Coordinates of C-alpha atoms and ligand atoms in Angstrom, one line a residue:
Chain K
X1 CA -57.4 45.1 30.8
X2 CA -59.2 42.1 31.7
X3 CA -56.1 40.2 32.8
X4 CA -54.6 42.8 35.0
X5 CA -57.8 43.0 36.7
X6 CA -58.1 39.4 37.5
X7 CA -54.8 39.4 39.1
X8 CA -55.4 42.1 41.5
X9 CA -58.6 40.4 42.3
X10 CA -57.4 37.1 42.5
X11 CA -53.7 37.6 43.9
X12 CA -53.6 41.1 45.0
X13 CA -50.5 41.6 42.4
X14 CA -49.8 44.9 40.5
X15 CA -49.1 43.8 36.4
X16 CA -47.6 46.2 34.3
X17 CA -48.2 46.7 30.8
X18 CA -44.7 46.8 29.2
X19 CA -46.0 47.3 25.7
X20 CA -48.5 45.9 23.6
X21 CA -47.1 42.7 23.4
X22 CA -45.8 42.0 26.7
X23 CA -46.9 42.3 30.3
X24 CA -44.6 42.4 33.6
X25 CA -45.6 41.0 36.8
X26 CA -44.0 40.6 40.4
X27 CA -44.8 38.1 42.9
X28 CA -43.9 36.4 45.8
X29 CA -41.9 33.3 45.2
X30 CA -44.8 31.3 47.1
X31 CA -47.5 32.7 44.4
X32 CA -45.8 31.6 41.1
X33 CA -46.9 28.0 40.4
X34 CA -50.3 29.3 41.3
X35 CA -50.2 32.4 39.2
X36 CA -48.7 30.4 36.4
X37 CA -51.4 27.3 36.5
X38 CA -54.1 30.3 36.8
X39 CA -52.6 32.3 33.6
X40 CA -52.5 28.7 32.0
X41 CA -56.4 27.7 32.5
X42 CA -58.3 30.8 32.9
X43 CA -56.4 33.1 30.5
X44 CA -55.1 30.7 27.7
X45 CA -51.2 31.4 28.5
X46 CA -50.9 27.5 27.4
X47 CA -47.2 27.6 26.3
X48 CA -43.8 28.1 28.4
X49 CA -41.5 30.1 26.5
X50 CA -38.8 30.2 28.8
X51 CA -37.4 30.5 31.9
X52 CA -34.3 32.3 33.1
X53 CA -32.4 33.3 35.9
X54 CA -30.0 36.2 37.1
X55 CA -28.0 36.3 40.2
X56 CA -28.4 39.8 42.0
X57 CA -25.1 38.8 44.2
X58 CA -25.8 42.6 45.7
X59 CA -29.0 41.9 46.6
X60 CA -27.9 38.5 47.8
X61 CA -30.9 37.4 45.4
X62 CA -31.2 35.2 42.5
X63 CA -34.4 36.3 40.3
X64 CA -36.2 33.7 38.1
X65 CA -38.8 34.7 35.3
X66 CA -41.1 32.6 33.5
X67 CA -42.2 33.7 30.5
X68 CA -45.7 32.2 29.2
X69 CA -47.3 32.8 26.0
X70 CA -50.9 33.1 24.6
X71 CA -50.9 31.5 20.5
X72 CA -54.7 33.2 20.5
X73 CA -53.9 37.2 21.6
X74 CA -50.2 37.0 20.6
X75 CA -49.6 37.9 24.4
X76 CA -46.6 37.2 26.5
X77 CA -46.4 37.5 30.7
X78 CA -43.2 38.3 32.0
X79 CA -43.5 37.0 35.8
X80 CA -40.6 37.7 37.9
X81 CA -40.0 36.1 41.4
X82 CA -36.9 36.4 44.1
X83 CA -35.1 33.9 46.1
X84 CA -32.8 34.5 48.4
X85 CA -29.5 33.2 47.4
X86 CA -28.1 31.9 50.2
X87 CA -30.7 29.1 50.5
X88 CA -32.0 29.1 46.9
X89 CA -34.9 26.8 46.8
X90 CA -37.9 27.4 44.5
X91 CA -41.2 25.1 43.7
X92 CA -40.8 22.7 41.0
X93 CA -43.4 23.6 38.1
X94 CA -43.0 20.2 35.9
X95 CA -46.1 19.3 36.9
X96 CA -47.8 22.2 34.9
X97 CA -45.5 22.3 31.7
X98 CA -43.7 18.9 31.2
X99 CA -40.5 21.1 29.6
X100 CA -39.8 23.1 32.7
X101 CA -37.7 19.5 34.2
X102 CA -34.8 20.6 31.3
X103 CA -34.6 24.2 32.7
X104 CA -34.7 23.5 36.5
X105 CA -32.0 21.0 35.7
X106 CA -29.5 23.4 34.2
X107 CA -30.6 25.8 36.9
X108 CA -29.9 23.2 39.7
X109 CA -26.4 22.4 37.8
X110 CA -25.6 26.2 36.6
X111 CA -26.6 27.8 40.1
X112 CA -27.3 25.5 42.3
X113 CA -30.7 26.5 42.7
X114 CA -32.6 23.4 44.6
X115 CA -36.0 22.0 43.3
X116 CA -37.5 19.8 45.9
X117 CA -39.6 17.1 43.6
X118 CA -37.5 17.2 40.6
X119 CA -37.1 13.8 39.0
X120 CA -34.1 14.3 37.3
X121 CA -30.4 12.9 37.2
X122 CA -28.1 15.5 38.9
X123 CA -25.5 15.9 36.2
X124 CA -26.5 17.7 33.0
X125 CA -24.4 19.6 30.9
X126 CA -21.3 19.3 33.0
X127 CA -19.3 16.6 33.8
X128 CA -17.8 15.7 37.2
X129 CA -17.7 18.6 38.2
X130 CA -17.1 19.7 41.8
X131 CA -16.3 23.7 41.7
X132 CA -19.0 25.8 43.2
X133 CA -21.8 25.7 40.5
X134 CA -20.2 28.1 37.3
X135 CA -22.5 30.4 36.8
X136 CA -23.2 32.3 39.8
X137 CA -20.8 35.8 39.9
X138 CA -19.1 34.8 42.6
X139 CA -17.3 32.0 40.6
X140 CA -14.2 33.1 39.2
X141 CA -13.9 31.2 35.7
X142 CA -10.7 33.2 34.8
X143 CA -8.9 32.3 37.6
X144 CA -10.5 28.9 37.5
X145 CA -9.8 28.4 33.9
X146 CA -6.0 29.7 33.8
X147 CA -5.4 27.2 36.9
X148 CA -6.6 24.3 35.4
X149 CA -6.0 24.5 31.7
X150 CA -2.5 24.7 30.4
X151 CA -2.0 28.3 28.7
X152 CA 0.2 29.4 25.6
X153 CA 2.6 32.1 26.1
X154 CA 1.8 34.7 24.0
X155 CA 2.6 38.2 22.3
X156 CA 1.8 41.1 24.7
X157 CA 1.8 44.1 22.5
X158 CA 0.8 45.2 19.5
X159 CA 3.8 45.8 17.4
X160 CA 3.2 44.5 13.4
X161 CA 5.1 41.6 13.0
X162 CA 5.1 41.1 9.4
X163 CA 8.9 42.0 8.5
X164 CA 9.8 39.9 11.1
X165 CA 7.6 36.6 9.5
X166 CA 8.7 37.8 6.2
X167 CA 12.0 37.2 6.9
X168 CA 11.7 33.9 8.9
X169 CA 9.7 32.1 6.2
X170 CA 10.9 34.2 3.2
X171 CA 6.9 34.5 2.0
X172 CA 6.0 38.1 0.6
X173 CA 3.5 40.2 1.6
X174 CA 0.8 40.5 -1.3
X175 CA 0.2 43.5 -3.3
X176 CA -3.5 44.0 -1.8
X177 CA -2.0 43.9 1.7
X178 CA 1.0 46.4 1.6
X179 CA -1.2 49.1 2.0
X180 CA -2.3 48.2 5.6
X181 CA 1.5 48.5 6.5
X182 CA 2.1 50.8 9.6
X183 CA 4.6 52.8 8.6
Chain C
X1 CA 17.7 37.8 28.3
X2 CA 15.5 36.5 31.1
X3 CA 14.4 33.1 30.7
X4 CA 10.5 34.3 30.1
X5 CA 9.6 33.8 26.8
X6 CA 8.5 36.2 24.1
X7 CA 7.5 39.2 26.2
X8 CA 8.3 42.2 23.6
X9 CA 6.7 41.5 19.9
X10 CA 7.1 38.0 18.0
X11 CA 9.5 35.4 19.6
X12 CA 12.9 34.7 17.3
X13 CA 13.5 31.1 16.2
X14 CA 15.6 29.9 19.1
X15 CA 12.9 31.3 21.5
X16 CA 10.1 28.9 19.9
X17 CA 12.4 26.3 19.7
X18 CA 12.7 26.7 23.8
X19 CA 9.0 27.2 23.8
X20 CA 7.9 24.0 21.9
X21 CA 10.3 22.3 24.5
X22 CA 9.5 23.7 27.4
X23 CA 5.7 23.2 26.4
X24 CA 4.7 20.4 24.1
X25 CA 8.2 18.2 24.7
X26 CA 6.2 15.6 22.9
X27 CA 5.1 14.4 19.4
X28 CA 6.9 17.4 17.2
X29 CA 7.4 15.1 14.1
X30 CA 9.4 18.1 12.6
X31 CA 13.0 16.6 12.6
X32 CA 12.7 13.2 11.2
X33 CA 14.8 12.8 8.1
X34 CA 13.1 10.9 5.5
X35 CA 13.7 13.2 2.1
X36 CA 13.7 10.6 -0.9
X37 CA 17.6 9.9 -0.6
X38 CA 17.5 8.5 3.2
X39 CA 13.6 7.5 2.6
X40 CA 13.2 3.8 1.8
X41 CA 11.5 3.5 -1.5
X42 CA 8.6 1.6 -0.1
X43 CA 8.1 3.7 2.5
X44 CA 8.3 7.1 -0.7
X45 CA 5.5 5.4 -2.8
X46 CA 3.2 4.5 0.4
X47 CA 3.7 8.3 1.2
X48 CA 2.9 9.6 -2.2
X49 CA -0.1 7.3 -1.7
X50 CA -1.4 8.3 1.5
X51 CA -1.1 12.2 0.8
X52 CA -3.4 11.7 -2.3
X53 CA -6.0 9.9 -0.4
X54 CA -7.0 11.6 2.7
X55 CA -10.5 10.2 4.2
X56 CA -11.7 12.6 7.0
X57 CA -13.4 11.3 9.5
X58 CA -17.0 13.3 9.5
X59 CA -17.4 14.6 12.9
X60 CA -17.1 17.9 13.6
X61 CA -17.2 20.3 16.8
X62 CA -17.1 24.0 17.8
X63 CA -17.9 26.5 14.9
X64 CA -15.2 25.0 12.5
X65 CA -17.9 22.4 11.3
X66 CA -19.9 24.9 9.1
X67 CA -16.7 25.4 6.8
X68 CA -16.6 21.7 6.2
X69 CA -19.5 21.4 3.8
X70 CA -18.2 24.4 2.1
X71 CA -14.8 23.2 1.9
X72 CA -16.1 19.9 0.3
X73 CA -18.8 21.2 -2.4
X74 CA -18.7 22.6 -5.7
X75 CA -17.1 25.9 -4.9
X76 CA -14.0 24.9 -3.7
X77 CA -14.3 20.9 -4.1
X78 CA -11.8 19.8 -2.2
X79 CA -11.6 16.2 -3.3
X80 CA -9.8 17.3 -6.0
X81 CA -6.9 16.7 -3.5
X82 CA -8.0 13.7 -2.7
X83 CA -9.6 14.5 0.5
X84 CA -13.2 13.2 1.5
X85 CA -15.1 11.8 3.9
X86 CA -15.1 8.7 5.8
X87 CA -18.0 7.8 7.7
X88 CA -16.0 5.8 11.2
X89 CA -13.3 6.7 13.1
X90 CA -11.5 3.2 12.0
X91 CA -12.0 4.1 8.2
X92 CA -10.7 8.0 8.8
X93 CA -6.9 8.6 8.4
X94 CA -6.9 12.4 9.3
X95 CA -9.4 13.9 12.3
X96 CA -10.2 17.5 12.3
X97 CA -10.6 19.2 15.2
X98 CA -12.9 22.1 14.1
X99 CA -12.9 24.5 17.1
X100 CA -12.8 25.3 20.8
X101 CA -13.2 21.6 22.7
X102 CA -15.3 21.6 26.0
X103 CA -13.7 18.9 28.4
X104 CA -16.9 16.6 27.9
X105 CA -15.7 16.6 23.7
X106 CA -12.1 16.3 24.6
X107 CA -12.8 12.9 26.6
X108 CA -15.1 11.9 22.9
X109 CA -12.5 13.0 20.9
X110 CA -9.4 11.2 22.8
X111 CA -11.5 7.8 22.5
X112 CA -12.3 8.4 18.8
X113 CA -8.5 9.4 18.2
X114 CA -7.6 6.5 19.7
X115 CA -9.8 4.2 17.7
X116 CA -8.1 5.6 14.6
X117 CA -5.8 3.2 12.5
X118 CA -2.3 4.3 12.2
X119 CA -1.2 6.3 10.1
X120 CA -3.1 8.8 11.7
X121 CA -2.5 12.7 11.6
X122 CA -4.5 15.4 13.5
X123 CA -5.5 18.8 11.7
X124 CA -7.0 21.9 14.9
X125 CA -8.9 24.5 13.4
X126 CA -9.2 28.1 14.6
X127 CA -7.3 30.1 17.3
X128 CA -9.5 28.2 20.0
X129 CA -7.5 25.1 19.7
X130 CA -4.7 27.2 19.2
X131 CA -4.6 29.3 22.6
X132 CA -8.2 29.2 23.8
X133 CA -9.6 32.0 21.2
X134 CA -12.1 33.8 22.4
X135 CA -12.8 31.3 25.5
X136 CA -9.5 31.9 27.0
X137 CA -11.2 32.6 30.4
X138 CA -14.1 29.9 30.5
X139 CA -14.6 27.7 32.9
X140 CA -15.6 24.2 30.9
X141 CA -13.0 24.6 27.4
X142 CA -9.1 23.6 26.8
X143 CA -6.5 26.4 25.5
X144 CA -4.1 24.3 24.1
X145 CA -5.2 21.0 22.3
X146 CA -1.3 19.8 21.8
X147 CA -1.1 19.2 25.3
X148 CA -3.8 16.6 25.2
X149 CA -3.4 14.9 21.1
X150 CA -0.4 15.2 19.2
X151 CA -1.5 17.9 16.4
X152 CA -0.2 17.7 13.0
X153 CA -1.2 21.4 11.4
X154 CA -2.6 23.9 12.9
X155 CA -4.8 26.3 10.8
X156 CA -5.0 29.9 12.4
X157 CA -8.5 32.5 12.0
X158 CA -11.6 32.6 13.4
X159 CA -13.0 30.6 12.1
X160 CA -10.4 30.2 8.9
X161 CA -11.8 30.5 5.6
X162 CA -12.4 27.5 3.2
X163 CA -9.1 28.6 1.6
X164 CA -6.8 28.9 4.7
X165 CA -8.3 25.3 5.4
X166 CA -7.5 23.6 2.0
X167 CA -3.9 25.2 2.7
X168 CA -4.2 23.4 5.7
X169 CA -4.6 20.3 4.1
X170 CA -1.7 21.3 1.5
X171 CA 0.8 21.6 4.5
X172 CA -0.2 18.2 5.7
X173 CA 0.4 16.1 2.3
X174 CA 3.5 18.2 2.4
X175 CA 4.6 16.8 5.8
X176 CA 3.4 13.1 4.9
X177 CA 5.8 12.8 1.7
X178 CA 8.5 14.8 3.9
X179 CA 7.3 11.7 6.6
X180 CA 6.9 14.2 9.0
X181 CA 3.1 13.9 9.9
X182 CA 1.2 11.4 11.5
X183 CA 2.3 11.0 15.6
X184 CA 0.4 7.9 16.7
X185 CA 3.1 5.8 17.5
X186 CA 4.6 8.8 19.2
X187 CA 1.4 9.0 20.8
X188 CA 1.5 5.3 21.9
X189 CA 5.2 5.8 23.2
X190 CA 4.5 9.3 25.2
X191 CA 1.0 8.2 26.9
X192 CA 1.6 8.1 30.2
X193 CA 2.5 12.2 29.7
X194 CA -0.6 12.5 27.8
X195 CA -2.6 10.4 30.4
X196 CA -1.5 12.5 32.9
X197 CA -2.7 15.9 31.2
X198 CA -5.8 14.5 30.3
X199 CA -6.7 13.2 33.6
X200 CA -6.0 16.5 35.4
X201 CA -8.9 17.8 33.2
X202 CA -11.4 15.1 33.2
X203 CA -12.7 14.2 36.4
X204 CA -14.7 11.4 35.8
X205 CA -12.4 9.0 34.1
X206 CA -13.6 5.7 32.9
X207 CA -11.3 4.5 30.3
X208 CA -9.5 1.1 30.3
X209 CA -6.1 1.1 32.3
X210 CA -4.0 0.0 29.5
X211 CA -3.4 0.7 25.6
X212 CA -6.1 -2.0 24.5
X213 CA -7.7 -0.5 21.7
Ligands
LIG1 S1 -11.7 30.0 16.7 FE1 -13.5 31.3 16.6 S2 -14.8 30.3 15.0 FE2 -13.3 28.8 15.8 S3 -14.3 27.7 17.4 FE3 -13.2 29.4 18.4 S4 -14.7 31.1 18.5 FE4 -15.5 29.6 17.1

C-alpha cells in the first residue's frame, strides 16, 4: 500500500495492516507530531478521532495513541508512542488539531502527563484535588475512597432476608415472588 | 453481642436504631408526634396541602434522571399526585437526588439545597446514594448522602423503576401529614456537623461563613 510505503520512506517506520479498516503504527515519541501533520496533509487523515492513554506501570511506560481518520478511504491510523513514566512529557499537538487541548488536559489532570506549550487552566474535571493524579495504577482509589468518604455498614453474607422483613414491616411477599424462595 | 453492627444477615430493630445513632445522629424526623389529635389544626390542613402539591425542582444527576421523564409522562403520569416540576430551586419544595454524587455535584447540590424555601424535603435515588452502589471504591463519588443533607426517603434499585419511584413519593406525602418530613430547620440547627462533613470532602471551599442565604 501506498501509505505504508511512504512511511518507511519518509520515517523509516514499520505500519501494520490490522485489517481493512485500520492500520497500526509505532514510533518514537519524538516522530509523532511529524508523522501526524504528514498523515494530515499528504494522506488526507484530516480528522482526530481520539486519543488515549494506558499506563504500562511494568514497563514503567505510559503509551499514548492517536487515532486519525480519512472521511475519503474510510481509513483509520492507529499510531502508538511510549513515554517513560517517571518523567512523562510528550509534545503538545494543538497546533495541528485545535481539539487535542481537551485531551492533553484530562491527560495532564488524569496522569499527570506534562505538555510543555499547553494553554490551558490546570484544573479540569477535578476539583482541588491534591492526591497523586487518579488514574495512574499506582493510585489506590479503594483505599483512597474508603478513607475519605464515610461508609455504611452493611450485610456480609448472603442469607435471604425476606422472613425476617416480612416480619418487621408485616408486608407479604407476592404471589409471583414466592417461587424464588430458597428453601 | 460485640458492639459491631450487623455482621451475620439483616440487622434487628434495636441494631439500626444504634446504627442510625451511631451514624446519621442528625435530622431523623421519625419521632416527632404530630398525628391529628396532638397536630394543631392549622398545621393538619397546611399538611394535607403540601402533600398534594409537590413541585420538584428539575435538575437531575447520576443515571436516576432518565426515569424522571418517564415518571412524569403519559404512562405513569405522575401529576396525578400532585407532583410536577418547578423550574428554580426557590420555587421547588422537594429535590431529588437521582444517583451517585461526584464531590464537584455535591458542593452544587448543597448550594441549591440551601437556596430551597422551607418546607423543604429531600428524596435519594438508587443504591449509590444509599451506600455508594456500584462506585463504592471510586476515588471522586460519596457513599452515604445523609451524612452531607438530611434525606427524607430513600428509594432503593438500580436505578429504581418508575413505580418504586412514585412509591417513593407515596412514602413522602405519607411522612408530611404524619409531619415527619421536611428537615431544614433541623438542617439549620445541626450545620456546623454538616459543615464539618462536607468540608472534609470538598477541598476547595468558597461558601459564605455564615447561614446567609
Ligand atoms: S444506583 Fe445504579 S443506576 Fe443509580 S446512579 Fe448508581 S449506578 Fe447509576
Amino acid at each position: 500500500m501506498d501509505l505504508i510505503h511512504n512511511l518507511k520512506e519518509v520515517f523509516e517506520i514499520d505500519a501494520k495492516i490490522k485489517n481493512d479498516f485500520q492500520i497500526e503504527v509505532e514510533a518514537k515519541k519524538e516522530l509523532v507530531s511529524s508523522i501526524l501533520l504528514y498523515l494530515k496533509n499528504q494522506h488526507g487523515f484530516i480528522h482526530l478521532d481520539h486519543m488515549s492513554c494506558v499506563d504500562w506501570i511494568e514497563d514503567e511506560v505510559f503509551e499514548l495513541v492517536y487515532i486519525v481518520w480519512n472521511p475519503n478511504t474510510k481509513k483509520t491510523v492507529l499510531l502508538h508512542t511510549k513515554i517513560d513514566r517517571n518523567k512523562p512529557e510528550m509534545e503538545n499537538i494543538d497546533t495541528i488539531w485545535d481539539q487535542a487541548n481537551t485531551y492533553e488536559r484530562e491527560f495532564r489532570e488524569m496522569y499527570g502527563i506534562e505538555f510543555p506549550g499547553l494553554v490551558a487552566e490546570r484544573e479540569f474535571i477535578l476539583e482541588g484535588w491534591t492526591e497523586m493524579p487518579p488514574m495512574r495504577r499506582d493510585f489506590d482509589t479503594k483505599k483512597y475512597a474508603e478513607e475519605t468518604y464515610a461508609t455504611r455498614p452493611g450485610r456480609e453474607n448472603a442469607e435471604d432476608v425476606r422472613e425476617k422483613i416480612i416480619k418487621r414491616t408485616g408486608e407479604e411477599i407476592p404471589d409471583f415472588a414466592k417461587k424464588y424462595s430458597r428453601d | 453481642m460485640s458492639n459491631k453492627i450487623n455482621t451475620i444477615g439483616i440487622p434487628s430493630e434495636e441494631e439500626i436504631k444504634k446504627a442510625q445513632i451511631d451514624f446519621s445522629p442528625r435530622c431523623t424526623a421519625a419521632g416527632r408526634v404530630n398525628d391529628k389529635e396532638t397536630q394543631k389544626m392549622v398545621e393538619y390542613i397546611l399538611n394535607f396541602a403540601r402533600k398534594h402539591s409537590l413541585f420538584v425542582l428539575a435538575y437531575g444527576t447520576g443515571c436516576g434522571a432518565i426515569e424522571i421523564p418517564a415518571t412524569m409522562t403519559s404512562r405513569y403520569d405522575a401529576e396525578r399526585f400532585g407532583i410536577r416540576g418547578a423550574a428554580t430551586p426557590r420555587q421547588a419544595d422537594v429535590l431529588l437526588i437521582t444517583g451517585y454524587l461526584s464531590t464537584k455535584t455535591l458542593k452544587r447540590v448543597i448550594r441549591v439545597y440551601e437556596q430551597m424555601q422551607d418546607p423543604k424535603y429531600v428524596i435519594a435515588f438508587g443504591s449509590c446514594t444509599i451506600n455508594g452502589g456500584m462506585y463504592f471504591d471510586s476515588y471522586n463519588t460519596i457513599k452515604a448522602l445523609d451524612r452531607y443533607l438530611p434525606v427524607d426517603v430513600y428509594i432503593a434499585g438500580c436505578m429504581p423503576r418508575p413505580e418504586s419511584v412514585i412509591k417513593g413519593f407515596i412514602k413522602l406525602q405519607e411522612l408530611i401529614q404524619n409531619g415527619n418530613a421536611g428537615n431544614g430547620e433541623c438542617y439549620r440547627d445541626n450545620l456546623d456537623w454538616y459543615r464539618t462533613n462536607q468540608q472534609k470532602i470538598i477541598k476547595n471551599w468558597d461558601f459564605p461563613d455564615e447561614y446567609n442565604w
